[in-house]
XYZ file of C-alpha atoms in Angstrom:
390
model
C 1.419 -28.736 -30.333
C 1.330 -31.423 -27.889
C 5.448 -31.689 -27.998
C 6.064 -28.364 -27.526
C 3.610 -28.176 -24.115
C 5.626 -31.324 -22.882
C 8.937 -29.553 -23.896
C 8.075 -26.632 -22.210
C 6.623 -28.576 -18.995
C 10.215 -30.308 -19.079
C 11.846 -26.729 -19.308
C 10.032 -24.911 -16.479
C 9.934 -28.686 -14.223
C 14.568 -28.104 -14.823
C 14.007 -24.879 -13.996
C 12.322 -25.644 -10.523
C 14.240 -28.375 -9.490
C 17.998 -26.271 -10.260
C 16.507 -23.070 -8.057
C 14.711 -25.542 -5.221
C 17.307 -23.910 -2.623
C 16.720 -20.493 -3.485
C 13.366 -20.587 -3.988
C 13.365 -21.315 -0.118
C 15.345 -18.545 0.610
C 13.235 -16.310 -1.148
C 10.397 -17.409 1.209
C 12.723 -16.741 3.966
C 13.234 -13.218 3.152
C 17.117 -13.940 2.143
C 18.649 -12.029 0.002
C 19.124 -12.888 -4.411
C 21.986 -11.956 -6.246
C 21.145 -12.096 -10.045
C 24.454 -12.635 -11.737
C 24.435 -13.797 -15.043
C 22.238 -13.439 -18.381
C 21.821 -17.576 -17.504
C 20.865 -17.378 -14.085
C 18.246 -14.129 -14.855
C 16.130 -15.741 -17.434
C 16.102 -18.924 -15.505
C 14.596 -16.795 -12.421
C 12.571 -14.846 -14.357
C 11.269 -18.018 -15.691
C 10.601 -19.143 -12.580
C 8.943 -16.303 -11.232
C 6.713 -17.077 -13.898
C 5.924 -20.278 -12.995
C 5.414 -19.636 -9.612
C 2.999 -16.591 -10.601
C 0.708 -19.031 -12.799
C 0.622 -21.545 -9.793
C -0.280 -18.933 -7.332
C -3.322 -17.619 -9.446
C -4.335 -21.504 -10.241
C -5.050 -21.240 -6.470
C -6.479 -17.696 -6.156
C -9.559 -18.308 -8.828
C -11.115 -20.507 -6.507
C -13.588 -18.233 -5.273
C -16.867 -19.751 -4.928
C -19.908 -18.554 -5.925
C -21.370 -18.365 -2.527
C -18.327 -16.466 -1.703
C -18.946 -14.111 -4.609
C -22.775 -13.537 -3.749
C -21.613 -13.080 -0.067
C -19.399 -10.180 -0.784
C -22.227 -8.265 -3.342
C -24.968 -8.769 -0.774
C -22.691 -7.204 2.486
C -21.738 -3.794 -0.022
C -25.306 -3.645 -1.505
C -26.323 -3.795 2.283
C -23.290 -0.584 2.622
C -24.968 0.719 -0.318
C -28.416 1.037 0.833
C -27.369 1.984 4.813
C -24.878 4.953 4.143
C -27.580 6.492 1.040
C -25.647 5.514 -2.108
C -27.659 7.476 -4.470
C -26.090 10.582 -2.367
C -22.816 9.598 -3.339
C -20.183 11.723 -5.202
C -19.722 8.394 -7.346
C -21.424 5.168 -7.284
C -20.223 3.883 -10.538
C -21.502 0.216 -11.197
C -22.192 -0.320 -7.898
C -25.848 -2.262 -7.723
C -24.853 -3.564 -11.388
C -26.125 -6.858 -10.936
C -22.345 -8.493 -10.813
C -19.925 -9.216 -8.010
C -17.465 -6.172 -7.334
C -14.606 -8.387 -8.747
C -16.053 -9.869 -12.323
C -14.514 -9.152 -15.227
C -15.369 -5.813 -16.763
C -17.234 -4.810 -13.492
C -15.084 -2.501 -11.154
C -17.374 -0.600 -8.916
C -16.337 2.542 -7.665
C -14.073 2.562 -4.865
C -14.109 -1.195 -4.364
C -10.147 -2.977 -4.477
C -9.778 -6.667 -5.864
C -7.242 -9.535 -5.177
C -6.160 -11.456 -8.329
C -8.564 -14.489 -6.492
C -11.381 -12.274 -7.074
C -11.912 -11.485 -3.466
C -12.715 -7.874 -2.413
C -9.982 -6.616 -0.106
C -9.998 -2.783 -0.088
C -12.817 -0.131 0.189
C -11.768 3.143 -0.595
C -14.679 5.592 -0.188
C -13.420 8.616 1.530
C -14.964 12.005 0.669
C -17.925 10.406 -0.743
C -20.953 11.710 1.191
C -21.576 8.730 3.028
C -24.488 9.284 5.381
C -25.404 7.024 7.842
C -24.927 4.754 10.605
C -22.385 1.914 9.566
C -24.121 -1.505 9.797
C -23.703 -4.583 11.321
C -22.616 -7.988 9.618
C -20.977 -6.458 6.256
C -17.377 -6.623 7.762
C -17.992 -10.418 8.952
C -19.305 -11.071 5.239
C -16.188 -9.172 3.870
C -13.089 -11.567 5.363
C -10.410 -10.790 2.970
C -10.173 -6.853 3.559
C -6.775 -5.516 4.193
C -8.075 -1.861 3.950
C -10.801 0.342 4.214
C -11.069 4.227 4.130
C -14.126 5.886 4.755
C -12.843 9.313 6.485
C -14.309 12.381 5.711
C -18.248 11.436 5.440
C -21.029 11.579 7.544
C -20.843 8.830 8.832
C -22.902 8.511 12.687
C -23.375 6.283 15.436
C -21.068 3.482 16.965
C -18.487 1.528 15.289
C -20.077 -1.990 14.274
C -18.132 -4.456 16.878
C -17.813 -7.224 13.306
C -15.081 -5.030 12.285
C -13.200 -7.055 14.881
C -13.633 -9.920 12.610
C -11.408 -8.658 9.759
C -8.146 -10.439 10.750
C -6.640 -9.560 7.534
C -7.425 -5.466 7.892
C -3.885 -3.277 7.865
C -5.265 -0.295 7.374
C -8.464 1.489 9.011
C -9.503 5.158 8.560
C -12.491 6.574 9.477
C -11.662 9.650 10.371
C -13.333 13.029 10.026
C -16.766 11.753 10.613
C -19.457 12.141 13.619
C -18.903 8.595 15.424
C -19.481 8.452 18.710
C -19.413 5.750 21.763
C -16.294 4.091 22.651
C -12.849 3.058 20.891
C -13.260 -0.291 20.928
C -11.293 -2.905 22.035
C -10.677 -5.172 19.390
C -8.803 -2.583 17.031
C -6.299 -3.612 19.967
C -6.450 -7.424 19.350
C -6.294 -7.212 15.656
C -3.051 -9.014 14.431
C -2.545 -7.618 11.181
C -3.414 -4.236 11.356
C -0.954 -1.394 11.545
C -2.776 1.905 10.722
C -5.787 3.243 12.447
C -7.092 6.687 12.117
C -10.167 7.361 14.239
C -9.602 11.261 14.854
C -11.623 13.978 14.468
C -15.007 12.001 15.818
C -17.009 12.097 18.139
C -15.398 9.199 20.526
C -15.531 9.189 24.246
C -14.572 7.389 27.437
C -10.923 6.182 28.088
C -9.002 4.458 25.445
C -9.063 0.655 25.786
C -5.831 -1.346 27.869
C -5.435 -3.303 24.649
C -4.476 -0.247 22.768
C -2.680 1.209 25.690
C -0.347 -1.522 25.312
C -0.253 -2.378 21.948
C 2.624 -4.082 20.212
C 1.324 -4.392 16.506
C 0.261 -1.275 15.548
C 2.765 1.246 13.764
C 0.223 4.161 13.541
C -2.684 5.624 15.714
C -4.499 8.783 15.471
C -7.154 9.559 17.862
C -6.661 12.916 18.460
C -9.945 15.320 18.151
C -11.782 12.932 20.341
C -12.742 13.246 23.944
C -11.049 9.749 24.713
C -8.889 9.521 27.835
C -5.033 7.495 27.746
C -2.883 7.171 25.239
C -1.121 4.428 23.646
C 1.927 2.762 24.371
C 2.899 2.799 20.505
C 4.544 -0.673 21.298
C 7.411 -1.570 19.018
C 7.189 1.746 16.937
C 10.116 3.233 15.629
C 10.704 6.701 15.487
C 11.828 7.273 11.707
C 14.724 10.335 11.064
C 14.062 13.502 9.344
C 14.797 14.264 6.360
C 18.896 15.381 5.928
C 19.203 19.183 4.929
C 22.260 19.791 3.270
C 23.601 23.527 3.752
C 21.161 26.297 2.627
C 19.278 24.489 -0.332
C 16.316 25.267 -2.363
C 14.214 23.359 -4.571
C 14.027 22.958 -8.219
C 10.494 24.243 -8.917
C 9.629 20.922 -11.121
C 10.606 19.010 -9.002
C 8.635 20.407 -5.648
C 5.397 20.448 -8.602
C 6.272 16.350 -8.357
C 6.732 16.097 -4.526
C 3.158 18.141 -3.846
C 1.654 15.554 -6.123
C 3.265 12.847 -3.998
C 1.533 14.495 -1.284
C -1.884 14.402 -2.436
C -2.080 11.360 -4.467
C -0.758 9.529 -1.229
C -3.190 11.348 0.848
C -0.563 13.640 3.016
C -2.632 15.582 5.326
C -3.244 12.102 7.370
C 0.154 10.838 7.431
C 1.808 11.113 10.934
C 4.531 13.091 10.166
C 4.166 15.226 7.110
C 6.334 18.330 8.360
C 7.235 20.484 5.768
C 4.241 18.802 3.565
C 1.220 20.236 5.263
C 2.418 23.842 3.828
C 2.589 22.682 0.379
C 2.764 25.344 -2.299
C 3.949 27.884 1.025
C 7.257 26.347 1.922
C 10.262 24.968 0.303
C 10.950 20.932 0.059
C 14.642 21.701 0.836
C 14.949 25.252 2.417
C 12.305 23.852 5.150
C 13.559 20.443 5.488
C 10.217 18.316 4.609
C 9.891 14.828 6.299
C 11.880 12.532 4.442
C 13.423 14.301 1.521
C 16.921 14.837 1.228
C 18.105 17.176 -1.337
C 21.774 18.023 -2.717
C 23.126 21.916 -2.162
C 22.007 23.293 -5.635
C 17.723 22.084 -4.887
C 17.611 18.756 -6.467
C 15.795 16.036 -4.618
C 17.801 12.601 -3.934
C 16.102 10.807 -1.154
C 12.553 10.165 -0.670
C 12.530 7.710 2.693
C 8.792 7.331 4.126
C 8.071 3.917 5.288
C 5.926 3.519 7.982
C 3.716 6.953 7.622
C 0.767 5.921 6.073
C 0.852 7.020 2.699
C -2.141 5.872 1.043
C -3.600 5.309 -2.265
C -1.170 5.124 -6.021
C 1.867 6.700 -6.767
C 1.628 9.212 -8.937
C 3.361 8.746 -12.345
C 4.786 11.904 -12.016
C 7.434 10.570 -9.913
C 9.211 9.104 -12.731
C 10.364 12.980 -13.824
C 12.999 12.942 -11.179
C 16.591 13.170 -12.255
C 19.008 13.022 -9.208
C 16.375 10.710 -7.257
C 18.769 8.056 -5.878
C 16.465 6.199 -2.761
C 12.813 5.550 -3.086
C 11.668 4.280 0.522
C 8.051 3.952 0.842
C 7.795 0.480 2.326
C 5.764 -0.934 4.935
C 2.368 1.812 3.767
C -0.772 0.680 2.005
C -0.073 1.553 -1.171
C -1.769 -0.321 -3.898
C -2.073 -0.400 -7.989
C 0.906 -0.439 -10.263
C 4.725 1.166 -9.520
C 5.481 3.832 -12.547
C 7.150 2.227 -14.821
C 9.491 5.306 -15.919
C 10.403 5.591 -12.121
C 12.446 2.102 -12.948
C 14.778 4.036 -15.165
C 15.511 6.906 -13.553
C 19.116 7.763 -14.303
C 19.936 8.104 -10.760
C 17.854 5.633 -8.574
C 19.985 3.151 -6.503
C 17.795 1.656 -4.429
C 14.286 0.798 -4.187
C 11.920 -0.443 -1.564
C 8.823 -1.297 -1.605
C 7.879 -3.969 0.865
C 5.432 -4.376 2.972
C 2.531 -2.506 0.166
C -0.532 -3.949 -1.715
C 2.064 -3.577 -4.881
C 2.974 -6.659 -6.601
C 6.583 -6.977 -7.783
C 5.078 -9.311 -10.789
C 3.318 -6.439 -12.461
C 6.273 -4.474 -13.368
C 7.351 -5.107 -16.744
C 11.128 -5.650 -16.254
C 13.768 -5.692 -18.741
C 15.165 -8.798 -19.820
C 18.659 -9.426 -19.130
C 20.925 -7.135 -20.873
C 18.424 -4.289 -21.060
C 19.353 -1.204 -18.887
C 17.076 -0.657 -15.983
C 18.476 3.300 -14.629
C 21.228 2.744 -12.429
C 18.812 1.103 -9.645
C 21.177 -1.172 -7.979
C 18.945 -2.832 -5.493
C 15.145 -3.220 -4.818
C 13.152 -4.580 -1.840
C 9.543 -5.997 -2.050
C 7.454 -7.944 0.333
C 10.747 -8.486 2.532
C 12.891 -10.142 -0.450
C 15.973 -8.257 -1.248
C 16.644 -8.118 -4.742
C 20.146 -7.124 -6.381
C 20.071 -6.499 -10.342
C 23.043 -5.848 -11.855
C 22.883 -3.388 -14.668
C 25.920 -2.233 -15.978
C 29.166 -3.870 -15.434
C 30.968 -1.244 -13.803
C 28.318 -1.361 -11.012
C 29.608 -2.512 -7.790
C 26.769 -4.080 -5.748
């Protein structure tokens, strides 16, 4: 026993020290051509590795972290009338949100066991929001609460979160003024705040914003717009002569649609009709489609698609470009989508999705025709078939 853990330590130490360059590049973003069976279980291997290290560092939580976190959404709990809820399941169970075998409704978890999503939209939350659970709750990186009753100002601790990317509390009855902070937050990227009850004129540091990609604000009585900063306008979809859709296929892109909440993303033309208009007669936002109806291109980054991807979207056969980086997506990728016959490309950065929880063929073992796959900025090439030109 104890000669194979130091023969193994001795394997994985080789491993490290023969990658050390590229393992900097991969930081950097650079791009990783996989090459030969050798080289692929080596950096599999040392993915691996890497992965084990990382959580090592995440299960520090402390317990006075842990009891930190339970007492801010048992606060949420007992302000917004939990026991009116739609769901509440094991929230007020005694346990922090993130222990093993606990998973309260609506509540997302980092591997470290931090909370760092709140997904409670359409939950009958009633209520004024209250002050000092966002401070307690430092790790977020999204929170949805649109669609409630929720009442009263914005809590000003929300300014706090400087790990929030996505923010949606639309649909409610807030009132008082946007406030400034959502302006001064570094890392967020979508806010939603229509449909409320907001007044006054929008704040300078959202006027001139240069971090955020989305804004809605629209159904308020709130004065100004933004700047929208560095955002990029994104094409529209590519219709190719007078197509239609394969009716399967539109079943799978309406599914898309509501699983990835559509009816808040900022451009969903085409979508919003649903089962009234055609994917490739009307020329949805962000779908290509070839002249006899089948879908190739689905190219959405940037447009706040939120939620999991339905696993539906591995029954697409001509599907060559999956695009839906840079949106806070979160749970696992469908692992049929990986062998679609037809998928070439693959992008996924800039999501809540981590690359390590796909279950990826070892070397040798076809993976579709996908030729190239981006996550969290990293470039990946996998060569699959020997006649494939990368």
């Amino acid at each position: 026993m104890t000669v194979g853990f130091f023969y193994l330590f001795a394997l994985l130490l080789t491993i490290h020290c023969y990658f050390e360059a590229p393992k900097h590049e991969i930081l950097q973003g650079s791009p990783i051509f996989l090459q030969t069976s050798k080289e692929t279980e080596l950096r599999l291997a040392l993915n691996e590795l890497e992965q084990l290290q990382v959580s090592r560092v995440e299960r520090l939580i402390t317990e006075e972290e842990k009891h930190v976190e339970t007492r801010a959404l048992e606060i949420l709990f007992a302000a917004m009338e939990g026991t009116s809820w739609k769901s509440s399941i094991s929230w007020l169970n005694g346990q922090h949100p993130c222990a093993s075998g606990s998973s309260w409704f609506g509540v997302h978890c980092s591997g470290s066991g931090h909370v760092v999503g709140i997904s409670l939209s359409k939950q009958n939350l009633i209520g004024e929001l209250p002050h000092g659970i966002f401070s307690s709750l430092q790790e977020l990186k999204f929170v949805d609460i649109s669609n409630n009753n929720i009442s009263g100002e914005l809590p000003s601790d929300i300014g706090s979160c400087s790990k929030i990317i996505f923010f949606d509390a639309s649909h409610n009855s807030i009132t008082g003024y946007v406030q400034d902070f959502f302006g001064t937050m570094d890392s967020l990227r979508f806010l939603f705040l229509h449909h409320n009850q907001f007044t006054g004129s929008l704040p300078s540091s959202l006027v001139e914003t240069q971090t955020l990609s989305v804004i809605a604000i629209h159904g308020n009585r709130v004065e100004g717009r933004p700047a929208y900063g560095r955002m990029q306008a994104h094409p529209p979809c590519t219709k190719v002569g007078q197509n239609y859709t394969i009716p399967s296929e539109k079943d799978v892109l309406l599914d898309v649609y509501e699983s990835l909440n559509g009816w808040s993303w900022p451009r969903n033309r085409g979508w919003e009709e649903g089962q009234a208009g055609d994917p490739c007669l009307q020329c949805w936002y962000g779908v290509t489609c070839t002249l006899d109806g089948y879908v190739t291109e689905l190219r959405l980054p940037k447009n706040a698609l939120y939620g999991t991807i339905p696993s539906s979207l591995s029954s697409f056969r001509h599907l060559r470009v999956i695009d839906f980086s840079y949106n806070p997506i979160f749970g696992s990728f469908p692992q049929g989508a990986l062998y679609l016959p037809s998928l070439r490309e693959l992008d996924m950065s800039g999501t809540f999705m981590d690359p390590f929880s796909l279950a990826l063929p070892s070397f040798g073992e076809e993976l579709g025709s996908l030729g190239r796959w981006r996550w969290n900025g990293d470039l990946f090439h996998w060569r699959v078939h020997e006649s494939v030109t990368l």
